[in-house]
mmCIF file of C-alpha atoms and ligand atoms in Angstrom:
data_model
loop_
_atom_site.group_PDB
_atom_site.id
_atom_site.type_symbol
_atom_site.label_atom_id
_atom_site.label_comp_id
_atom_site.label_asym_id
_atom_site.label_seq_id
_atom_site.Cartn_x
_atom_site.Cartn_y
_atom_site.Cartn_z
ATOM 1 C CA UNK A 56 67.150 175.716 32.665
ATOM 2 C CA UNK A 57 68.472 172.246 33.124
ATOM 3 C CA UNK A 58 65.823 169.578 33.206
ATOM 4 C CA UNK A 59 65.105 167.581 36.326
ATOM 5 C CA UNK A 60 66.369 164.097 35.793
ATOM 6 C CA UNK A 61 64.110 161.296 36.937
ATOM 7 C CA UNK A 62 65.485 157.772 36.907
ATOM 8 C CA UNK A 63 64.194 154.365 37.873
ATOM 9 C CA UNK A 64 65.059 150.729 37.208
ATOM 10 C CA UNK A 65 62.946 147.608 36.938
ATOM 11 C CA UNK A 66 64.530 144.320 37.943
ATOM 12 C CA UNK A 67 63.973 141.750 35.205
ATOM 13 C CA UNK A 68 62.799 138.792 37.231
ATOM 14 C CA UNK A 69 59.059 138.780 36.633
ATOM 15 C CA UNK A 70 56.032 139.436 34.490
ATOM 16 C CA UNK A 71 54.502 142.905 34.927
ATOM 17 C CA UNK A 72 51.229 142.822 36.898
ATOM 18 C CA UNK A 73 48.459 145.294 37.640
ATOM 19 C CA UNK A 74 50.266 146.438 40.777
ATOM 20 C CA UNK A 75 53.409 147.320 38.801
ATOM 21 C CA UNK A 76 51.257 149.113 36.285
ATOM 22 C CA UNK A 77 49.347 151.261 38.770
ATOM 23 C CA UNK A 78 52.255 151.811 41.167
ATOM 24 C CA UNK A 79 55.158 152.371 38.819
ATOM 25 C CA UNK A 80 54.648 152.085 35.079
ATOM 26 C CA UNK A 81 51.600 154.304 34.635
ATOM 27 C CA UNK A 82 52.952 157.199 36.735
ATOM 28 C CA UNK A 83 56.395 156.875 35.137
ATOM 29 C CA UNK A 84 55.049 157.070 31.607
ATOM 30 C CA UNK A 85 52.885 160.050 32.576
ATOM 31 C CA UNK A 86 55.850 161.800 34.220
ATOM 32 C CA UNK A 87 58.051 161.267 31.181
ATOM 33 C CA UNK A 88 55.690 163.457 29.132
ATOM 34 C CA UNK A 89 56.556 166.516 31.226
ATOM 35 C CA UNK A 90 58.778 168.825 29.202
ATOM 36 C CA UNK A 91 60.664 169.933 32.302
ATOM 37 C CA UNK A 92 61.938 166.459 33.096
ATOM 38 C CA UNK A 93 64.265 164.069 31.404
ATOM 39 C CA UNK A 94 63.377 160.492 32.302
ATOM 40 C CA UNK A 95 65.753 157.551 32.424
ATOM 41 C CA UNK A 96 63.998 154.196 32.655
ATOM 42 C CA UNK A 97 65.966 151.008 32.444
ATOM 43 C CA UNK A 98 65.796 147.241 32.678
ATOM 44 C CA UNK A 99 67.940 146.265 35.658
ATOM 45 C CA UNK A 100 69.155 142.931 34.343
ATOM 46 C CA UNK A 101 72.383 142.931 36.366
ATOM 47 C CA UNK A 102 70.196 143.252 39.447
ATOM 48 C CA UNK A 103 68.163 140.298 38.225
ATOM 49 C CA UNK A 104 71.209 138.038 38.630
ATOM 50 C CA UNK A 105 71.151 138.681 42.370
ATOM 51 C CA UNK A 106 67.680 137.198 42.685
ATOM 52 C CA UNK A 107 67.607 134.580 39.966
ATOM 53 C CA UNK A 108 69.970 132.025 38.473
ATOM 54 C CA UNK A 109 67.415 131.035 35.842
ATOM 55 C CA UNK A 110 68.720 132.390 32.513
ATOM 56 C CA UNK A 111 65.437 131.813 30.684
ATOM 57 C CA UNK A 112 63.489 133.670 33.335
ATOM 58 C CA UNK A 113 65.802 136.682 33.214
ATOM 59 C CA UNK A 114 65.754 136.719 29.420
ATOM 60 C CA UNK A 115 61.999 136.306 29.101
ATOM 61 C CA UNK A 116 61.314 138.892 31.789
ATOM 62 C CA UNK A 117 63.540 141.409 30.005
ATOM 63 C CA UNK A 118 61.461 140.986 26.850
ATOM 64 C CA UNK A 119 58.178 141.178 28.704
ATOM 65 C CA UNK A 120 59.061 144.296 30.635
ATOM 66 C CA UNK A 121 60.446 146.086 27.577
ATOM 67 C CA UNK A 122 57.378 145.150 25.511
ATOM 68 C CA UNK A 123 55.097 146.291 28.338
ATOM 69 C CA UNK A 124 56.579 149.765 28.590
ATOM 70 C CA UNK A 125 56.561 150.205 24.829
ATOM 71 C CA UNK A 126 53.010 148.885 24.480
ATOM 72 C CA UNK A 127 51.812 151.317 27.130
ATOM 73 C CA UNK A 128 53.126 154.197 25.106
ATOM 74 C CA UNK A 129 56.466 155.175 26.596
ATOM 75 C CA UNK A 130 57.822 157.821 24.236
ATOM 76 C CA UNK A 131 61.330 156.660 23.469
ATOM 77 C CA UNK A 132 62.184 159.932 21.756
ATOM 78 C CA UNK A 133 61.538 161.847 24.938
ATOM 79 C CA UNK A 134 62.683 159.352 27.559
ATOM 80 C CA UNK A 135 65.936 157.394 27.682
ATOM 81 C CA UNK A 136 64.945 153.719 27.766
ATOM 82 C CA UNK A 137 67.744 151.170 28.017
ATOM 83 C CA UNK A 138 69.021 147.909 29.417
ATOM 84 C CA UNK A 139 71.523 148.221 32.268
ATOM 85 C CA UNK A 140 73.845 145.562 30.834
ATOM 86 C CA UNK A 141 74.231 147.540 27.600
ATOM 87 C CA UNK A 142 75.990 150.338 29.482
ATOM 88 C CA UNK A 143 79.545 149.185 30.365
ATOM 89 C CA UNK A 144 80.130 152.491 32.154
ATOM 90 C CA UNK A 145 77.775 151.355 34.930
ATOM 91 C CA UNK A 146 79.843 148.409 36.237
ATOM 92 C CA UNK A 147 82.976 150.547 35.918
ATOM 93 C CA UNK A 148 81.437 153.280 38.014
ATOM 94 C CA UNK A 149 80.174 150.593 40.357
ATOM 95 C CA UNK A 150 83.767 149.649 41.096
ATOM 96 C CA UNK A 151 84.742 153.231 41.885
ATOM 97 C CA UNK A 152 81.764 153.466 44.199
ATOM 98 C CA UNK A 153 82.640 150.163 45.847
ATOM 99 C CA UNK A 154 85.835 151.872 46.902
ATOM 100 C CA UNK A 155 83.790 154.691 48.449
ATOM 101 C CA UNK A 156 81.097 152.615 50.134
ATOM 102 C CA UNK A 157 81.726 151.724 53.762
ATOM 103 C CA UNK A 158 81.287 148.028 54.441
ATOM 104 C CA UNK A 159 79.483 148.992 57.626
ATOM 105 C CA UNK A 160 76.924 150.884 55.560
ATOM 106 C CA UNK A 161 76.245 147.764 53.511
ATOM 107 C CA UNK A 162 75.877 145.719 56.702
ATOM 108 C CA UNK A 163 72.832 147.843 57.465
ATOM 109 C CA UNK A 164 71.055 147.333 54.110
ATOM 110 C CA UNK A 165 67.567 145.859 54.583
ATOM 111 C CA UNK A 166 67.772 143.196 51.887
ATOM 112 C CA UNK A 167 71.021 141.841 53.303
ATOM 113 C CA UNK A 168 69.834 142.094 56.902
ATOM 114 C CA UNK A 169 66.638 140.226 56.047
ATOM 115 C CA UNK A 170 68.684 137.375 54.571
ATOM 116 C CA UNK A 171 70.855 137.215 57.705
ATOM 117 C CA UNK A 172 67.754 137.244 59.907
ATOM 118 C CA UNK A 173 66.354 134.243 58.030
ATOM 119 C CA UNK A 174 69.623 132.384 58.623
ATOM 120 C CA UNK A 175 69.584 133.280 62.312
ATOM 121 C CA UNK A 176 66.025 132.067 62.579
ATOM 122 C CA UNK A 177 67.015 128.750 60.966
ATOM 123 C CA UNK A 178 70.125 128.548 63.185
ATOM 124 C CA UNK A 179 72.290 128.589 60.071
ATOM 125 C CA UNK A 180 75.602 130.310 59.559
ATOM 126 C CA UNK A 181 74.699 134.006 59.102
ATOM 127 C CA UNK A 182 76.375 134.060 55.666
ATOM 128 C CA UNK A 183 74.591 130.962 54.398
ATOM 129 C CA UNK A 184 73.385 131.440 50.808
ATOM 130 C CA UNK A 185 74.368 135.106 50.721
ATOM 131 C CA UNK A 186 76.408 136.161 47.703
ATOM 132 C CA UNK A 187 78.384 139.360 47.191
ATOM 133 C CA UNK A 188 75.796 140.529 44.666
ATOM 134 C CA UNK A 189 73.192 140.739 47.400
ATOM 135 C CA UNK A 190 75.616 142.298 49.852
ATOM 136 C CA UNK A 191 76.748 145.045 47.508
ATOM 137 C CA UNK A 192 73.433 145.470 45.698
ATOM 138 C CA UNK A 193 73.038 149.065 46.954
ATOM 139 C CA UNK A 194 76.377 149.994 45.360
ATOM 140 C CA UNK A 195 75.249 148.813 41.934
ATOM 141 C CA UNK A 196 72.041 150.731 42.454
ATOM 142 C CA UNK A 197 74.053 153.813 43.403
ATOM 143 C CA UNK A 198 76.018 153.438 40.151
ATOM 144 C CA UNK A 199 72.749 153.270 38.180
ATOM 145 C CA UNK A 200 71.558 156.484 39.769
ATOM 146 C CA UNK A 201 74.777 158.502 39.939
ATOM 147 C CA UNK A 202 75.866 157.563 36.418
ATOM 148 C CA UNK A 203 73.124 159.822 35.078
ATOM 149 C CA UNK A 204 73.115 162.406 37.864
ATOM 150 C CA UNK A 205 69.463 161.759 38.605
ATOM 151 C CA UNK A 206 67.717 164.276 40.860
ATOM 152 C CA UNK A 207 64.625 162.189 41.600
ATOM 153 C CA UNK A 208 64.315 158.440 41.939
ATOM 154 C CA UNK A 209 60.747 157.113 42.130
ATOM 155 C CA UNK A 210 60.746 153.889 44.141
ATOM 156 C CA UNK A 211 58.641 151.730 46.430
ATOM 157 C CA UNK A 212 59.089 152.109 50.190
ATOM 158 C CA UNK A 213 61.461 149.141 50.349
ATOM 159 C CA UNK A 214 63.949 150.989 48.134
ATOM 160 C CA UNK A 215 64.170 154.321 49.981
ATOM 161 C CA UNK A 216 67.130 153.174 52.009
ATOM 162 C CA UNK A 217 69.034 152.298 48.845
ATOM 163 C CA UNK A 218 68.554 155.767 47.419
ATOM 164 C CA UNK A 219 69.768 157.231 50.700
ATOM 165 C CA UNK A 220 72.841 155.034 50.471
ATOM 166 C CA UNK A 221 73.467 156.305 46.942
ATOM 167 C CA UNK A 222 73.330 159.800 48.375
ATOM 168 C CA UNK A 223 75.801 158.925 51.127
ATOM 169 C CA UNK A 224 78.204 157.360 48.676
ATOM 170 C CA UNK A 225 77.900 160.364 46.336
ATOM 171 C CA UNK A 226 78.604 162.732 49.193
ATOM 172 C CA UNK A 227 81.719 160.862 50.150
ATOM 173 C CA UNK A 228 82.957 160.848 46.569
ATOM 174 C CA UNK A 229 82.260 164.579 46.218
ATOM 175 C CA UNK A 230 84.095 165.230 49.454
ATOM 176 C CA UNK A 231 87.182 163.282 48.461
ATOM 177 C CA UNK A 232 87.439 163.988 44.741
ATOM 178 C CA UNK A 233 85.531 167.248 44.386
ATOM 179 C CA UNK A 234 81.962 167.998 43.277
ATOM 180 C CA UNK A 235 81.130 165.205 40.877
ATOM 181 C CA UNK A 236 77.615 163.966 41.551
ATOM 182 C CA UNK A 237 74.132 165.338 42.014
ATOM 183 C CA UNK A 238 72.692 164.104 45.321
ATOM 184 C CA UNK A 239 69.633 162.029 44.421
ATOM 185 C CA UNK A 240 66.353 162.000 46.296
ATOM 186 C CA UNK A 241 63.835 159.177 46.561
ATOM 187 C CA UNK A 242 60.285 159.955 45.506
ATOM 188 C CA UNK A 243 57.901 157.632 47.260
ATOM 189 C CA UNK A 244 55.031 156.193 45.359
ATOM 190 C CA UNK A 245 51.862 157.287 47.156
ATOM 191 C CA UNK A 246 49.620 154.935 49.128
ATOM 192 C CA UNK A 247 47.026 154.874 46.413
ATOM 193 C CA UNK A 248 49.737 153.504 44.221
ATOM 194 C CA UNK A 249 50.010 150.336 46.290
ATOM 195 C CA UNK A 250 47.518 147.948 44.768
ATOM 196 C CA UNK A 251 46.042 145.049 46.711
ATOM 197 C CA UNK A 252 46.384 141.548 45.313
ATOM 198 C CA UNK A 253 43.950 138.637 45.056
ATOM 199 C CA UNK A 254 44.185 137.939 48.800
ATOM 200 C CA UNK A 255 43.972 141.578 49.924
ATOM 201 C CA UNK A 256 47.662 141.908 50.758
ATOM 202 C CA UNK A 257 49.885 144.158 48.654
ATOM 203 C CA UNK A 258 49.996 142.791 45.097
ATOM 204 C CA UNK A 259 53.436 141.262 44.840
ATOM 205 C CA UNK A 260 55.105 138.413 43.048
ATOM 206 C CA UNK A 261 56.524 137.183 46.350
ATOM 207 C CA UNK A 262 52.990 136.677 47.729
ATOM 208 C CA UNK A 263 51.788 134.866 44.601
ATOM 209 C CA UNK A 264 48.678 137.073 44.562
ATOM 210 C CA UNK A 265 49.180 139.026 41.351
ATOM 211 C CA UNK A 266 47.055 139.669 38.296
ATOM 212 C CA UNK A 267 49.422 139.833 35.305
ATOM 213 C CA UNK A 268 48.789 142.954 33.242
ATOM 214 C CA UNK A 269 48.532 141.484 29.778
ATOM 215 C CA UNK A 270 46.686 138.242 30.359
ATOM 216 C CA UNK A 271 44.427 137.120 27.545
ATOM 217 C CA UNK A 272 40.931 138.475 28.163
ATOM 218 C CA UNK A 273 39.410 135.225 29.447
ATOM 219 C CA UNK A 274 42.219 134.684 31.894
ATOM 220 C CA UNK A 275 41.997 138.244 33.120
ATOM 221 C CA UNK A 276 38.334 137.644 33.875
ATOM 222 C CA UNK A 277 39.171 134.418 35.724
ATOM 223 C CA UNK A 278 41.797 136.153 37.836
ATOM 224 C CA UNK A 279 39.450 138.979 38.729
ATOM 225 C CA UNK A 280 36.866 136.418 39.787
ATOM 226 C CA UNK A 281 39.410 135.024 42.233
ATOM 227 C CA UNK A 282 39.711 138.282 44.202
ATOM 228 C CA UNK A 283 38.853 137.566 47.807
ATOM 229 C CA UNK A 284 35.506 138.924 49.035
ATOM 230 C CA UNK A 285 33.278 138.163 52.023
ATOM 231 C CA UNK A 286 29.965 136.368 52.524
ATOM 232 C CA UNK A 287 27.689 139.380 52.159
ATOM 233 C CA UNK A 288 24.710 138.646 49.898
ATOM 234 C CA UNK A 289 23.364 140.728 47.014
ATOM 235 C CA UNK A 290 21.331 143.524 48.558
ATOM 236 C CA UNK A 291 23.600 143.760 51.644
ATOM 237 C CA UNK A 292 25.427 147.093 51.832
ATOM 238 C CA UNK A 293 29.172 146.570 51.446
ATOM 239 C CA UNK A 294 32.095 148.528 52.825
ATOM 240 C CA UNK A 295 34.258 149.921 50.019
ATOM 241 C CA UNK A 296 37.190 150.669 52.328
ATOM 242 C CA UNK A 297 37.778 147.030 53.236
ATOM 243 C CA UNK A 298 37.057 145.631 49.788
ATOM 244 C CA UNK A 299 39.857 144.645 47.456
ATOM 245 C CA UNK A 300 37.459 144.770 44.515
ATOM 246 C CA UNK A 301 36.713 148.377 45.359
ATOM 247 C CA UNK A 302 40.348 149.302 45.975
ATOM 248 C CA UNK A 303 41.328 147.983 42.572
ATOM 249 C CA UNK A 304 38.342 149.749 41.021
ATOM 250 C CA UNK A 305 39.576 152.973 42.563
ATOM 251 C CA UNK A 306 42.962 152.613 40.883
ATOM 252 C CA UNK A 307 41.383 152.479 37.426
ATOM 253 C CA UNK A 308 38.297 154.663 37.801
ATOM 254 C CA UNK A 309 37.765 158.335 37.030
ATOM 255 C CA UNK A 310 35.872 160.510 39.531
ATOM 256 C CA UNK A 311 32.420 159.652 38.151
ATOM 257 C CA UNK A 312 33.107 155.947 38.048
ATOM 258 C CA UNK A 313 34.409 156.143 41.586
ATOM 259 C CA UNK A 314 31.281 157.712 43.047
ATOM 260 C CA UNK A 315 29.130 155.396 40.933
ATOM 261 C CA UNK A 316 30.733 152.312 42.479
ATOM 262 C CA UNK A 317 30.590 153.816 45.940
ATOM 263 C CA UNK A 318 26.849 154.080 45.513
ATOM 264 C CA UNK A 319 26.589 150.560 44.146
ATOM 265 C CA UNK A 320 28.381 149.276 47.236
ATOM 266 C CA UNK A 321 25.959 151.144 49.491
ATOM 267 C CA UNK A 322 23.088 149.665 47.482
ATOM 268 C CA UNK A 323 24.434 146.160 47.947
ATOM 269 C CA UNK A 324 25.795 145.271 44.519
ATOM 270 C CA UNK A 325 26.431 141.497 44.249
ATOM 271 C CA UNK A 326 30.107 140.504 44.356
ATOM 272 C CA UNK A 327 29.770 138.729 41.016
ATOM 273 C CA UNK A 328 28.379 141.848 39.413
ATOM 274 C CA UNK A 329 31.027 144.119 40.954
ATOM 275 C CA UNK A 330 33.744 141.828 39.623
ATOM 276 C CA UNK A 331 32.176 141.754 36.191
ATOM 277 C CA UNK A 332 32.183 145.538 36.089
ATOM 278 C CA UNK A 333 35.742 145.668 37.408
ATOM 279 C CA UNK A 334 36.817 143.346 34.619
ATOM 280 C CA UNK A 335 35.170 145.609 32.047
ATOM 281 C CA UNK A 336 36.717 148.739 33.492
ATOM 282 C CA UNK A 337 40.228 147.293 33.389
ATOM 283 C CA UNK A 338 39.793 145.486 30.123
ATOM 284 C CA UNK A 339 38.640 148.638 28.344
ATOM 285 C CA UNK A 340 41.787 150.405 29.440
ATOM 286 C CA UNK A 341 44.237 147.695 28.517
ATOM 287 C CA UNK A 342 42.698 146.103 25.431
ATOM 288 C CA UNK A 343 44.599 148.323 23.008
ATOM 289 C CA UNK A 344 47.996 148.173 24.692
ATOM 290 C CA UNK A 345 47.502 144.416 25.057
ATOM 291 C CA UNK A 346 47.220 144.108 21.296
ATOM 292 C CA UNK A 347 50.371 146.142 20.840
ATOM 293 C CA UNK A 348 52.084 144.033 23.487
ATOM 294 C CA UNK A 349 51.222 140.833 21.706
ATOM 295 C CA UNK A 350 52.532 142.096 18.405
ATOM 296 C CA UNK A 351 55.721 143.424 20.040
ATOM 297 C CA UNK A 352 56.302 140.067 21.704
ATOM 298 C CA UNK A 353 56.057 138.325 18.364
ATOM 299 C CA UNK A 354 58.507 140.719 16.656
ATOM 300 C CA UNK A 355 61.590 140.242 18.781
ATOM 301 C CA UNK A 356 64.036 142.095 16.596
ATOM 302 C CA UNK A 357 62.161 145.311 17.060
ATOM 303 C CA UNK A 358 62.491 145.392 20.849
ATOM 304 C CA UNK A 359 66.194 144.652 20.556
ATOM 305 C CA UNK A 360 66.658 147.527 18.120
ATOM 306 C CA UNK A 361 64.790 149.921 20.409
ATOM 307 C CA UNK A 362 67.043 148.905 23.292
ATOM 308 C CA UNK A 363 70.165 149.320 21.181
ATOM 309 C CA UNK A 364 69.101 152.826 20.244
ATOM 310 C CA UNK A 365 68.352 153.528 23.919
ATOM 311 C CA UNK A 366 71.783 152.270 24.931
ATOM 312 C CA UNK A 367 73.406 154.615 22.444
ATOM 313 C CA UNK A 368 71.492 157.526 23.878
ATOM 314 C CA UNK A 369 72.271 156.531 27.465
ATOM 315 C CA UNK A 370 75.955 156.080 26.718
ATOM 316 C CA UNK A 371 75.946 159.559 25.226
ATOM 317 C CA UNK A 372 75.432 160.721 28.814
ATOM 318 C CA UNK A 373 77.474 158.050 30.558
ATOM 319 C CA UNK A 374 80.703 158.174 28.547
ATOM 320 C CA UNK A 375 81.644 161.826 29.110
ATOM 321 C CA UNK A 376 80.636 161.546 32.779
ATOM 322 C CA UNK A 377 82.791 158.502 33.307
ATOM 323 C CA UNK A 378 85.671 160.193 31.502
ATOM 324 C CA UNK A 379 85.559 163.004 34.076
ATOM 325 C CA UNK A 380 85.285 160.579 36.963
ATOM 326 C CA UNK A 381 88.295 158.610 35.780
ATOM 327 C CA UNK A 382 90.218 161.838 35.602
ATOM 328 C CA UNK A 383 89.044 162.830 39.066
ATOM 329 C CA UNK A 384 90.279 159.601 40.665
ATOM 330 C CA UNK A 385 93.644 159.679 38.851
ATOM 331 C CA UNK A 386 92.998 157.199 36.065
ATOM 332 C CA UNK A 387 94.356 159.304 33.237
ATOM 333 C CA UNK A 388 96.466 158.890 30.090
ATOM 334 C CA UNK A 389 100.197 159.031 30.884
ATOM 335 C CA UNK A 390 100.996 162.045 28.824
HETATM 336 N N1 LIG G 190 66.463 147.606 43.113
HETATM 337 C C1 LIG G 190 65.288 148.134 42.477
HETATM 338 C C2 LIG G 190 64.096 147.232 42.792
HETATM 339 O O1 LIG G 190 64.275 146.070 43.061
HETATM 340 C C3 LIG G 190 65.475 148.235 40.987
HETATM 341 C C4 LIG G 190 66.574 149.180 40.661
HETATM 342 C C5 LIG G 190 67.832 148.874 40.263
HETATM 343 C C6 LIG G 190 66.503 150.593 40.750
HETATM 344 N N2 LIG G 190 68.556 149.994 40.063
HETATM 345 C C7 LIG G 190 67.779 151.070 40.368
HETATM 346 C C8 LIG G 190 65.499 151.486 41.113
HETATM 347 C C9 LIG G 190 68.076 152.451 40.364
HETATM 348 C C10 LIG G 190 65.795 152.847 41.119
HETATM 349 C C11 LIG G 190 67.069 153.305 40.726
HETATM 350 O O2 LIG G 190 62.979 147.687 42.749
#
């Protein structure tokens, strides 16, 4: 039986936070342990260039994200863990796919449309500030996915459309050049997987409401203390459903801890106390990986060597695939 291939990329423009952990990293690492799947997880540093022109940010984020996944126990024997820019087959495939992707399809991509809408709003030229990287971003993403013939692509809701575009582009290629690609499917991270941030909105770097995953203990405590609550006093019953403290608790608690806190809310636990317990719950789970993270971050050569080994493994899949694709499109030795 051929293994189901699961693939996802992480854009290297930020520091991993609790929302990334709960929504993406934790489920991905768990899924990679399944013997019936082969997981491809990669650092999307070419994608980072679309969003950021700060070289130090992109570089630092690449280190932080790699160290985070390793510290949390990603098994690099079982999964294929690599950096997008180490795989030259990806931009080459990207070009072939550019020649398959309808411009009209790209016109409909959310990220591009949102940028145009902002320009319209500001009465600017619709193309103002929009580079070709942003416009053709879904094609690069399609190359990431199709390069490894991924069956399943776990993504946030905002990325579903991109996976569908990858499917469209694959279908067109298959139609013109013959069966070449698996048609990928998006797997949507469940609602529970969307963690609330300090202000109660979805935890996201763009809202500035995140709690970084591997903060030093004291800072973690400080951040947790900043989670927005209401004016209810100790002794007042509190509603777990509308409480960010409770929602975050839920993402880290087992069944017993969950019903325990539910009861505490009904009994009117003080906000300060609930936050203290939330800190302890999270801290207990991340103390060990945090230590590993810190030592990985101080041993830079090690991360680089892990990524080099991952690139070798990934190219073991990509090279023969690209060879066939070149042949399919007529780029062949003249013998
Ligand atoms: N664009 C994705 C994001 O911003 C990251 C990404 C790049 C990705 N290539 C991918 C995700 C391929 C899934 C598959 O979240």
